[in-house]
XYZ file of C-alpha atoms in Angstrom:
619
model
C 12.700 35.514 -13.737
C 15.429 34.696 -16.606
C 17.403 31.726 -15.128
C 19.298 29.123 -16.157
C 19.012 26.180 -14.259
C 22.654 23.745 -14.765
C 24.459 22.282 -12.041
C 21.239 23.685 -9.714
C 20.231 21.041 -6.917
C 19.777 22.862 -3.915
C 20.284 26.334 -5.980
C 16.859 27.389 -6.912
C 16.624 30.861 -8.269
C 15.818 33.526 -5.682
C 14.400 36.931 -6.465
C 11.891 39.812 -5.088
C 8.823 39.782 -6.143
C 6.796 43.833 -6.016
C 3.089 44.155 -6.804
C 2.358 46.380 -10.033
C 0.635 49.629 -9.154
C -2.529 48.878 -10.463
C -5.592 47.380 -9.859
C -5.506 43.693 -10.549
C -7.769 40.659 -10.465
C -6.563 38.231 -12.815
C -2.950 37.098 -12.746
C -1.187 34.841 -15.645
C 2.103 33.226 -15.490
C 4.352 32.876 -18.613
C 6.734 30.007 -17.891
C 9.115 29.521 -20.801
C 11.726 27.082 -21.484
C 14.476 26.463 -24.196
C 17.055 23.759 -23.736
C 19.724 21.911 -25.722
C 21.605 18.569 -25.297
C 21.163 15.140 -23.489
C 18.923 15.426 -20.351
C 16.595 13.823 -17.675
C 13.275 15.156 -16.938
C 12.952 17.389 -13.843
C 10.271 18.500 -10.954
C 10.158 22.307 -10.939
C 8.450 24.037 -8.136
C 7.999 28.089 -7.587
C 7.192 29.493 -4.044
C 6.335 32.880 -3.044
C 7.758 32.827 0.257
C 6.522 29.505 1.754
C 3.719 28.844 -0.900
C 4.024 26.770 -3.894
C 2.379 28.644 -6.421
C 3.578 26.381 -9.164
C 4.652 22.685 -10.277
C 6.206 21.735 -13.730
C 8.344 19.709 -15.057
C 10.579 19.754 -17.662
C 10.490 18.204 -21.347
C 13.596 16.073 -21.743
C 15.777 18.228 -25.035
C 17.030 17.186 -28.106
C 21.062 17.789 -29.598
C 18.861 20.300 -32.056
C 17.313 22.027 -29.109
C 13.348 22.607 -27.858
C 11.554 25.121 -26.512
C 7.663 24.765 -25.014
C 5.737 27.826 -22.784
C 3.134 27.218 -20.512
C 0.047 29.703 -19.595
C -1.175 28.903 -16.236
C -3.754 31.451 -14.387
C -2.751 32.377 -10.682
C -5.916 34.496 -10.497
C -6.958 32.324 -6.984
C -3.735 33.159 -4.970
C -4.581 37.139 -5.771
C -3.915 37.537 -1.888
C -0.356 36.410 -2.065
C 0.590 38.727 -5.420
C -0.911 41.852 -3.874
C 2.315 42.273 -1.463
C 5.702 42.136 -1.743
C 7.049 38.552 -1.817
C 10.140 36.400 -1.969
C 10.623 34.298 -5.312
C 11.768 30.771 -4.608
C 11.815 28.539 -8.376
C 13.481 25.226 -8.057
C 14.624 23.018 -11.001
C 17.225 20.477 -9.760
C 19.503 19.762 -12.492
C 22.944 18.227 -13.111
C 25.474 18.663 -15.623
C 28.376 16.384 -16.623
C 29.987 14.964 -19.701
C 27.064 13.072 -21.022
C 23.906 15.017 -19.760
C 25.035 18.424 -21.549
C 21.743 20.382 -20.744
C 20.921 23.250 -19.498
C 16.835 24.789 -18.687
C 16.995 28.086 -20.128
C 13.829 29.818 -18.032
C 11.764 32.596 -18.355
C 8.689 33.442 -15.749
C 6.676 36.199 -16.384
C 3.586 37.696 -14.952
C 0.514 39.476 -16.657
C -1.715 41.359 -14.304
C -5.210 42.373 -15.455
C -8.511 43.955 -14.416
C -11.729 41.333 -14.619
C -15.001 42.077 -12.977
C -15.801 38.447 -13.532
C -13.261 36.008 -11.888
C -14.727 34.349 -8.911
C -14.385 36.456 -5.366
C -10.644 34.907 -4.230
C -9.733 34.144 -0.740
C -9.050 37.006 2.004
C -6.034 34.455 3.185
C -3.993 31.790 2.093
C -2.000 30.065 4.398
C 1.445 27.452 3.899
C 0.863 24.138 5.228
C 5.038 23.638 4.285
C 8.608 23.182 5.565
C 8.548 26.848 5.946
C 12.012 27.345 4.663
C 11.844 30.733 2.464
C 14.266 32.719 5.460
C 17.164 30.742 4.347
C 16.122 31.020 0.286
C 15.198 26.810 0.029
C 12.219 25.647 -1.238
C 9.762 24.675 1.299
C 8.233 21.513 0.189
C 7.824 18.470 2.550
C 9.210 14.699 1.523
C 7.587 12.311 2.602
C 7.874 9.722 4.517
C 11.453 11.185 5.433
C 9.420 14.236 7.050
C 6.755 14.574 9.477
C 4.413 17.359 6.980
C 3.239 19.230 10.120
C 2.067 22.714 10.676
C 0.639 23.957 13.848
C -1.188 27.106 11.952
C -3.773 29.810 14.148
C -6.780 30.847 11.528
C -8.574 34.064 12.213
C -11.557 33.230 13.940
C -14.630 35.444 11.567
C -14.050 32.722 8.614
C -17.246 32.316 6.262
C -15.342 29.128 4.333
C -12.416 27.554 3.874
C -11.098 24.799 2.177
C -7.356 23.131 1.873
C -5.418 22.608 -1.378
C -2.912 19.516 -1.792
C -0.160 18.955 -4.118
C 1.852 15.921 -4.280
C 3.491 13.448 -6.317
C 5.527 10.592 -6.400
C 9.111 10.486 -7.450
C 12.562 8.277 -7.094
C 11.265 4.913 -5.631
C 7.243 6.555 -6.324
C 7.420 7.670 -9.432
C 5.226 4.522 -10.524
C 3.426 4.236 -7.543
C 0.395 3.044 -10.080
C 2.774 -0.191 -10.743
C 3.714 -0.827 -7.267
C 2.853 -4.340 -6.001
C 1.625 -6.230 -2.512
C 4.702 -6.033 -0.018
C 4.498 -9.708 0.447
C 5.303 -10.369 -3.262
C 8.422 -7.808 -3.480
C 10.882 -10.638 -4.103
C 8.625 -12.959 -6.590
C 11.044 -12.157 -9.232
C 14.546 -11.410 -7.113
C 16.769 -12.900 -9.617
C 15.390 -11.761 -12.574
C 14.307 -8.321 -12.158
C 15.535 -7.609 -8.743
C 13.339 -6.540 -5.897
C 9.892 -4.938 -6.907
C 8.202 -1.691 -4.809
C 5.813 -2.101 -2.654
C 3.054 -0.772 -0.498
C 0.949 -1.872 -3.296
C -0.279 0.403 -5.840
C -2.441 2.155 -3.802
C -2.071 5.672 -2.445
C -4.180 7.481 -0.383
C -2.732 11.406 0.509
C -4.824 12.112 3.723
C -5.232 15.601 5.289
C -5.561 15.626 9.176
C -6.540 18.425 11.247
C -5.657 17.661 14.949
C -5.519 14.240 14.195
C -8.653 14.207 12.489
C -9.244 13.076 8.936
C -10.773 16.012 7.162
C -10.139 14.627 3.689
C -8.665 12.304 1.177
C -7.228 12.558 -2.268
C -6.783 9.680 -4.682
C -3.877 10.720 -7.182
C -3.516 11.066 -10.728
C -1.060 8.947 -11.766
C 1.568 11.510 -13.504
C 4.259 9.840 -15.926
C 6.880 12.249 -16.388
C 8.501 12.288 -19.873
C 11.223 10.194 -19.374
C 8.885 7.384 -17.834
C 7.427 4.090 -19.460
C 9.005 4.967 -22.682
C 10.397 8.345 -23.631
C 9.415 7.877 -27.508
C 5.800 8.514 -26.027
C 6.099 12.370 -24.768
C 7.946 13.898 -27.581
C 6.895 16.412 -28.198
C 3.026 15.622 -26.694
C 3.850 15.535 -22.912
C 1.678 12.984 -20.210
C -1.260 14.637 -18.712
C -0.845 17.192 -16.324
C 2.721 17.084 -16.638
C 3.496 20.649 -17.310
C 1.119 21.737 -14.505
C 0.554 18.727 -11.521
C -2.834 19.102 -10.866
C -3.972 20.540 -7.222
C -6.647 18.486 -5.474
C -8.950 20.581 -2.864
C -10.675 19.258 0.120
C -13.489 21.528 1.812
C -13.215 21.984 5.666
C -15.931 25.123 6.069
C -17.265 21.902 8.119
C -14.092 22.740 10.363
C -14.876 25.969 11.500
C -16.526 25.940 14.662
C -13.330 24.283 15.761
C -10.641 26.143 13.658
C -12.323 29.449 14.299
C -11.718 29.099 18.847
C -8.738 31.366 18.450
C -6.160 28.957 19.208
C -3.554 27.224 17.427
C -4.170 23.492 15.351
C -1.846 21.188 13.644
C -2.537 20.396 9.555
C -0.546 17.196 8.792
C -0.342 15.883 5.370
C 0.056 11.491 5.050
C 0.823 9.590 2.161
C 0.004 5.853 2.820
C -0.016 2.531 0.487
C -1.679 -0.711 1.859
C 0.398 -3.545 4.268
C -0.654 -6.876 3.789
C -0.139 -10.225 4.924
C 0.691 -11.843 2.215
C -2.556 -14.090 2.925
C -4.973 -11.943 1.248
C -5.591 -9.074 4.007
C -4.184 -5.601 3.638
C -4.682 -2.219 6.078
C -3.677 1.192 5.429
C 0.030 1.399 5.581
C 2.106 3.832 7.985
C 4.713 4.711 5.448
C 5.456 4.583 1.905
C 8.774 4.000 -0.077
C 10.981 7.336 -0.951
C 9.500 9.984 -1.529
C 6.341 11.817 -2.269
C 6.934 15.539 -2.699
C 3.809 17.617 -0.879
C 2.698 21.207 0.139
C -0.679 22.091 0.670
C -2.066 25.534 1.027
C -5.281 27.021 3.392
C -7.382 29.482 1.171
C -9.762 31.352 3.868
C -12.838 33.676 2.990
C -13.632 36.088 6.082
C -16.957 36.982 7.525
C -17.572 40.584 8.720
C -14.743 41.950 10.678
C -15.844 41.010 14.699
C -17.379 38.521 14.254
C -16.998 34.940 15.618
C -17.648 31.756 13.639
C -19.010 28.946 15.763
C -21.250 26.022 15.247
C -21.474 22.198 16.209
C -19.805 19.168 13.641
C -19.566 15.567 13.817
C -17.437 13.463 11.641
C -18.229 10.023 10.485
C -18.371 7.292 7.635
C -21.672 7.343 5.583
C -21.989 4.011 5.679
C -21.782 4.026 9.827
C -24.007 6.655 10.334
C -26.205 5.206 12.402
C -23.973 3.504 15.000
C -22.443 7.272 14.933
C -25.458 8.910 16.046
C -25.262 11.651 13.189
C -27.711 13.976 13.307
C -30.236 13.584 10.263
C -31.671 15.876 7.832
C -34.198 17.054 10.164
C -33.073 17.164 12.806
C -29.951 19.298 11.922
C -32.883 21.660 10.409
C -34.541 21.371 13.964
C -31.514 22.695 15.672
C -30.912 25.869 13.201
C -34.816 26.672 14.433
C -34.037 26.042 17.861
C -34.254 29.885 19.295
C -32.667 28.979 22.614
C -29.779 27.434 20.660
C -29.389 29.827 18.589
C -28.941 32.804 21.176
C -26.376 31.061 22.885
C -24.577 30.296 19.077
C -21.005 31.705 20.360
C -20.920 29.442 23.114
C -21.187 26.412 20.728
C -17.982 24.952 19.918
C -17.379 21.069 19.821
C -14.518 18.855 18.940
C -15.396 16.685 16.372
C -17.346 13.391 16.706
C -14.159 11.353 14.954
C -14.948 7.911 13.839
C -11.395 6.234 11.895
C -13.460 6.085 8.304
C -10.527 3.251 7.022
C -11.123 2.346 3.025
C -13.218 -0.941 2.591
C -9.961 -3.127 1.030
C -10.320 -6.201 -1.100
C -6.386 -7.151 -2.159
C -5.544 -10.889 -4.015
C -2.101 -11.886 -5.802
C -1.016 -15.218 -7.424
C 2.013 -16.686 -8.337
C 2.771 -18.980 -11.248
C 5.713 -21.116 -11.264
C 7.107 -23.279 -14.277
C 8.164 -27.134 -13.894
C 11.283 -25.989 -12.154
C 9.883 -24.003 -9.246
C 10.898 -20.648 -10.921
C 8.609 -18.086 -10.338
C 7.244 -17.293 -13.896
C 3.904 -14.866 -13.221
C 2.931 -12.592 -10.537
C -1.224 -11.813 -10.782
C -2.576 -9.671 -8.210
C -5.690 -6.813 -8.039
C -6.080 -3.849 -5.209
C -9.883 -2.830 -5.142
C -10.468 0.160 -2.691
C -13.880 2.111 -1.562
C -13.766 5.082 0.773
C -17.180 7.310 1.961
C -16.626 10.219 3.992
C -19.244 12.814 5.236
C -17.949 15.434 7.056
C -20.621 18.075 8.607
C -21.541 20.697 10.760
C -24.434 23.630 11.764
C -22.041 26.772 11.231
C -23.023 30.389 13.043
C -22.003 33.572 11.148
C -22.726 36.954 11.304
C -25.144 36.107 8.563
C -27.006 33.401 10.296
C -26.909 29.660 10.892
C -26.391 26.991 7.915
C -25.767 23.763 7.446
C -22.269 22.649 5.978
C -21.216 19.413 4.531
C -18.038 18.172 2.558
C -18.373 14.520 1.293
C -16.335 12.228 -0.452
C -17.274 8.616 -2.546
C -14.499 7.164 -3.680
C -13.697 4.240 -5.914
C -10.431 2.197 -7.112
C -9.301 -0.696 -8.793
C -5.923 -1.987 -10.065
C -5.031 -5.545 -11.462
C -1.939 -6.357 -12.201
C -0.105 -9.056 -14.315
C 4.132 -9.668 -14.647
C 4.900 -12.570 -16.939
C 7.881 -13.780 -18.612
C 10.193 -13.543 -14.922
C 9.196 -10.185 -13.945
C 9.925 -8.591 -17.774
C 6.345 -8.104 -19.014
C 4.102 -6.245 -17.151
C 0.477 -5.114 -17.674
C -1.393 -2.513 -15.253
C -5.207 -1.903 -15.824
C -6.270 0.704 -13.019
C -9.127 3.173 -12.562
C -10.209 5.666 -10.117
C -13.914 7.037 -9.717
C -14.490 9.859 -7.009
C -17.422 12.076 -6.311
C -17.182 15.344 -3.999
C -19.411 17.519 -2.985
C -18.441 21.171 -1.174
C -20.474 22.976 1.670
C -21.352 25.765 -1.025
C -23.260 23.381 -3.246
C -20.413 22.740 -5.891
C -19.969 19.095 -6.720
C -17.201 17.408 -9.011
C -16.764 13.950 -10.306
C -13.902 12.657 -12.146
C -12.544 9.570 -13.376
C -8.426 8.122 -14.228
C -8.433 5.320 -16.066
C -5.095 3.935 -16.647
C -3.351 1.133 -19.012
C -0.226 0.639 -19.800
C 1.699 -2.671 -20.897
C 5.377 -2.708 -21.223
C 8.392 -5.708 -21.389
C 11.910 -5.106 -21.572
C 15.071 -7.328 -22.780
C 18.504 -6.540 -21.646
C 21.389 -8.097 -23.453
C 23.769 -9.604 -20.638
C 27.118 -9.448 -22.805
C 26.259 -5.926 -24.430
C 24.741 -4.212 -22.160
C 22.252 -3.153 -24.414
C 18.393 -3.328 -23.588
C 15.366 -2.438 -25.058
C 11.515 -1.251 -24.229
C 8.675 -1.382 -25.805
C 5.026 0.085 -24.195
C 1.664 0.865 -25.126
C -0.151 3.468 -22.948
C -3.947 4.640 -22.669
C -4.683 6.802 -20.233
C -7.364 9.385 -19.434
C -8.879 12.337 -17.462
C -12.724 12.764 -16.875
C -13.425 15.626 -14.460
C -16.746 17.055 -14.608
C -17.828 20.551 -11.974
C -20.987 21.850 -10.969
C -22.696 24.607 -9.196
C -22.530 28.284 -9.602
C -19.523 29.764 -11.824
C -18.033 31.839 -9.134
C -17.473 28.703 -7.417
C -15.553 27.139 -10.067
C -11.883 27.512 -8.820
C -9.306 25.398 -11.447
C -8.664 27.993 -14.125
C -7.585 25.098 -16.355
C -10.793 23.463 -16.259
C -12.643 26.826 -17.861
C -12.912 30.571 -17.607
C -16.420 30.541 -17.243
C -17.047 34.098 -18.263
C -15.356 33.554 -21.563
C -17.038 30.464 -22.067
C -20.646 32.697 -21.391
C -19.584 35.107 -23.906
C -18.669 32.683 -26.554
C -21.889 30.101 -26.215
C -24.292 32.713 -23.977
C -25.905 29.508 -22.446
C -27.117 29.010 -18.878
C -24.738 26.816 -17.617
C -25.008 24.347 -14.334
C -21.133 23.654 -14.629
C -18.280 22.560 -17.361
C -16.777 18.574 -18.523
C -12.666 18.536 -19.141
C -11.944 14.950 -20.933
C -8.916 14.045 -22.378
C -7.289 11.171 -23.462
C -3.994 9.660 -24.468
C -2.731 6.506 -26.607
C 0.375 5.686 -27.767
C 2.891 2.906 -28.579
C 6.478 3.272 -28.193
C 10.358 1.741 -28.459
C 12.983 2.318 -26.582
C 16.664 1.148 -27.615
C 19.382 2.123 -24.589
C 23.180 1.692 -26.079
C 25.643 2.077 -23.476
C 28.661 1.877 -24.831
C 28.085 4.520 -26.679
C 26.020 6.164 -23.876
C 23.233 6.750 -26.222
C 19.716 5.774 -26.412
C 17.177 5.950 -29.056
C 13.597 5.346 -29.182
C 10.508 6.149 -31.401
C 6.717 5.880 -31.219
C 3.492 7.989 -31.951
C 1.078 9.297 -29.225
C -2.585 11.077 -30.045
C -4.826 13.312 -27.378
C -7.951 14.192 -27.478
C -9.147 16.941 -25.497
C -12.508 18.851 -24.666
C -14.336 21.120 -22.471
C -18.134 21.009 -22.426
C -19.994 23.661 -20.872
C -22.735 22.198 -19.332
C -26.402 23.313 -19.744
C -29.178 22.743 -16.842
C -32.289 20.977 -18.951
C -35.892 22.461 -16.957
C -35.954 21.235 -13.253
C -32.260 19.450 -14.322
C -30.542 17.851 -11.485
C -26.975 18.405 -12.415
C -24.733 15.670 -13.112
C -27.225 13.278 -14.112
C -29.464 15.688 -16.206
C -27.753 17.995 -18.477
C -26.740 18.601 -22.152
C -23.291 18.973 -23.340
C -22.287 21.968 -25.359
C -18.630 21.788 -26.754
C -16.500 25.218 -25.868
C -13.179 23.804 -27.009
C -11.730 20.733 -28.838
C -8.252 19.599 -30.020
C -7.425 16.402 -31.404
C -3.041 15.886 -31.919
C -1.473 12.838 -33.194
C 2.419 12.731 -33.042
C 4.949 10.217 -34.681
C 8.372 10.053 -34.151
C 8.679 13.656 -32.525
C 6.621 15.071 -35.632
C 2.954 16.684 -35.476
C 1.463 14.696 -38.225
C -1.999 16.111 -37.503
C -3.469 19.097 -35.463
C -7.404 19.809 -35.236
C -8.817 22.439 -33.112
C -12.418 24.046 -32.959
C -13.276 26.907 -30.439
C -17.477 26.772 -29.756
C -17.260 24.398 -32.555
C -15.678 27.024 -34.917
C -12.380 25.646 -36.764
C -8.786 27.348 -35.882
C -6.006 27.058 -38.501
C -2.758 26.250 -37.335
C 0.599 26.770 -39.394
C 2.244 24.402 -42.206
C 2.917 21.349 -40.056
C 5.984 21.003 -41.948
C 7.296 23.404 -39.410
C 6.425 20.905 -36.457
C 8.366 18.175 -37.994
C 11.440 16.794 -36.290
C 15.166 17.641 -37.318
C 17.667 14.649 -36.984
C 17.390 11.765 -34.884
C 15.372 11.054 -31.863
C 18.331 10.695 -29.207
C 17.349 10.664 -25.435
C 19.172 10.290 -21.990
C 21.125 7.425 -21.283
C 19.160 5.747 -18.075
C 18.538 2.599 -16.483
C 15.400 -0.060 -17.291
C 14.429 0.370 -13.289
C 14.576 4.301 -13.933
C 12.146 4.167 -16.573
C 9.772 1.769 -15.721
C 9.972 1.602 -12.045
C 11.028 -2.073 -12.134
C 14.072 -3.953 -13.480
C 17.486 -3.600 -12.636
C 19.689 -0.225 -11.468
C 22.596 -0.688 -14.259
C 23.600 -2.952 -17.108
C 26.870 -4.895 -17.304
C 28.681 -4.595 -20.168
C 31.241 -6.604 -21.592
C 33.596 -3.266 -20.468
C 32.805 -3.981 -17.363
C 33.074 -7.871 -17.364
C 36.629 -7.261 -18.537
């Protein structure tokens, strides 16, 4: 693809898409992007045909000009590059008299033999608007869309498990700095009406009505959010490439595989409250959450039927569920009578609602006049979820179990009428897959940021810290290991031949940064410094190790970058701990002054007001 995305919403690119003819297991995209002027930043998605295989965004430009490329390994969605396919990218961008830029684009694909990348799904599967026959984009909004598909699986399926991407944006963006409904208009004449739903959200996958999983987001900030100074030309986390969350339903099977149809809904929900210190799940959230997800199926031998027996429930209710334990699950898979009769053996699941355990407070302080002054207010959130079932396959009878433990926490302070505000939040999630791979992870999250806005000017100005990070850490065999970005494990073998139980990503972000927005001139400014860390451990079993409490680290990659003022001041990378020389970082410096988008304090920080009146205006 060599597009130029301009005046583009609701144009995405649209091209064919051939297979090379040669035999491929490995698949790299090459996404490249120059641009030049005043612009926003901007959600890119590519489909083939109704499946996102992709989701960027965009770096906001300079009057000099930038230009970033992005790697990102496709090897997983092999089945969808080995036929034909329609090429759907879209980049929504606008053009006018003040934002001049254009997204100059090139996509290219490398295609490679590798004996060692993990076995890849026989299927994949759009759960999506399904749009590709009229050359849109097929991604869901939510809550404006019901994120239905009623989707027939093949019925010999060894495993499967369901991919989700989503993210917030216009009224979501800053979900993570949402607050309780019930205090929405603490501040109304000072900042204007606040979001709410709390800052809580929960995307939920549902398979005929049943929950099958959960994912707690990372909270993505875009680079034109909290302060733009912050993100040039270090980007947020995951920005380039939003980050795919995968729930396991091989626990599914003896339902999914019956040979008729079932629906896949995707939710997005926030908490409702009562403004007297109760909350529930919500129905709804504000506008809109942007989601696809995607089925990746691996098939038994050709014939055969997958059956079993499941039952759903919350850990923590087990009992009252009647869940089968331990032994006697292992009872049942001995059971000789039972087991002759295994293709007979399909049951709905045993569905008990598993709702979060939700602990919600908020305070208001008022000064001598009555004026609201300070809004306090924390969101705490546990979730357990054990989903599992005795699965039948041509290669016997097993035992298959997809859990989640989840944990969540955000307190929240606005001060000084709604123009100050500090978030602290952190999730904590463990999950473990029916083929023994677990994963734990952790997002903590602050960020502090006040505004001023001059009513005669119009001028206003920002100023944030941020410090953010992500701690994900895999186990279990490599071939199991799907995120590419997390490691290549058979490089990672080759460089540091350990034996390895599983790999540790951690990165982390801090930076300070001010904004200055000029209207009249439509012009803003801002400056600031931002430094990331980031490493990936391979992670070596010690004797008789359990993993994830019992191994030793061994560092594969490191890279430490500090940025100030839109220059690389300082670079450090090691690859297994050997050091790699970068260029003169005179050639990373800056050229001219740091001018960004015009915008609005609300469109930044997800708070404040729409627009500024100047004294144009006033006149």
């Amino acid at each position: 693809m060599e597009h130029d995305f301009a005046f583009s919403y609701g144009k995405p690119f649209v091209g064919p898409f051939s297979p090379p003819l040669c035999d491929f297991t490995r698949i790299v995209l090459n996404f490249t992007v120059t641009s030049r002027g005043r612009q926003f930043d901007r959600l890119g998605i590519m489909f083939l045909g109704d499946t996102e295989v992709f989701r960027t965004s965009t770096a906001e430009p300079t009057p000099q000009g930038i230009r970033w490329t992005y790697l990102k390994d496709v090897s997983e969605l092999l089945a969808l590059f080995k036929r034909p396919q329609k090429v759907i990218f879209e980049l929504g961008n606008l053009i006018d008299d003040i934002y001049t830029a254009s997204f100059n684009t090139t996509l290219t694909a490398t295609f490679m033999y590798d004996p060692n990348v993990p076995v890849a799904a026989d299927v994949i599967l759009p759960i999506s608007a399904r749009r590709s026959s009229t050359d849109t984009g097929s991604s869901f909004s939510i809550p404006e869309a019901n994120a239905t598909n009623v989707i027939l699986l093949p019925q010999n399926v060894r495993s499967a498990t369901v991919t989700i991407s989503a993210c917030g944006q216009a009224d979501e963006e800053f979900w993570f700095g949402h607050v309780l409904s019930s205090d929405q208009d603490t501040f109304l004449f000072s900042t204007g009406s606040l979001f709410g739903y709390s800052p809580f959200r929960e995307v939920q996958v549902l398979i005929d009505g049943g929950l099958a999983g959960v994912v707690w987001p990372f909270p993505i900030i875009f680079t034109g959010g909290v302060a733009p100074g912050l993100w040039r030309p270090i980007v947020g986390i995951d920005a380039f490439d939003l980050r795919e969350n995968e729930i396991d339903i091989t626990p599914w099977l003896p339902l999914l595989c019956d040979g008729r149809r079932h629906t896949f809904e995707i939710r997005v929900v926030g908490i409702n409250d009562d403004g007297r210190g109760h909350g529930s799940l919500s129905q709804s959230v504000g506008h809109s959450w942007i989601v696809t997800g995607k089925i990746f199926v691996w098939l038994d031998e050709p014939g055969s039927t997958t059956s079993g027996f499941m039952s759903t429930l919350l850990r923590s209710d087990s009992e009252a569920s009647g869940q089968m334990s331990s032994p006697q699950i292992q009872s049942v898979l001995q059971d000789p009578i039972r087991e002759s009769k295994r293709q007979t053996i399909v049951s709905k699941p045993l569905y008990h609602d598993p709702q979060p355990l939700l602990s919600i407070f908020s305070h208001v302080g008022q000064n001598n006049n009555g004026v609201n002054e300070t809004l306090t207010f924390g969101v705490h959130a546990n979730r357990e979820l054990v989903i599992s079932s005795i699965i039948y396959t041509s290669s016997g009878s097993r035992i298959a179990t997809w859990s989640q433990s989840l944990e969540y926490e955000n307190r929240g302070r606005f001060s000084d009428r709604g123009n100050v505000q500090a978030i602290m939040q952190r999730t904590d999630g463990r999950e473990t897959w029916a083929c023994g791979k677990s994963r734990k992870y952790s997002y903590p999250l602050i960020v502090n940021t006040s505004y001023n806005a001059e009513a005669t000017s119009g001028n206003f100005t920002i100023d944030a810290t941020i410090s953010r990070g992500l701690e994900m850490s895999t186990y279990g065999d490599h071939h199991q290991l799907r995120d590419p970005r997390l490691t290549s494990m058979h490089s990672i073998e080759v460089a540091n031949p350990l034996k390895l139980c599983g790999t540790a990503l951690s990165t982390t972000q801090n930076g300070t940064a001010h904004y200055l927005a000029v209207p009249a001139i439509s012009k803003s400014f801002s400056f600031g410094s931002t430094e990331q860390k980031f490493t990936i451990h391979g992670l070596e079993a010690k004797p008789q190790g359990d993993p994830g409490s019992n191994e030793e680290l061994n560092e594969i990659y490191y890279r430490h970058v500090l940025a100030s003022n839109g220059t690389v001041v300082k670079d450090q990378e090691r690859l297994s701990r050997s050091i790699v020389t970068h260029l003169n970082l005179h050639n990373m410096r800056a050229v001219g002054e740091q001018v960004f988008e015009i915008s609005t304090i609300r469109a930044i920080l997800g708070r404040g007001p729409e627009a500024q009146q100047s004294s144009l205006e006033d006149d």
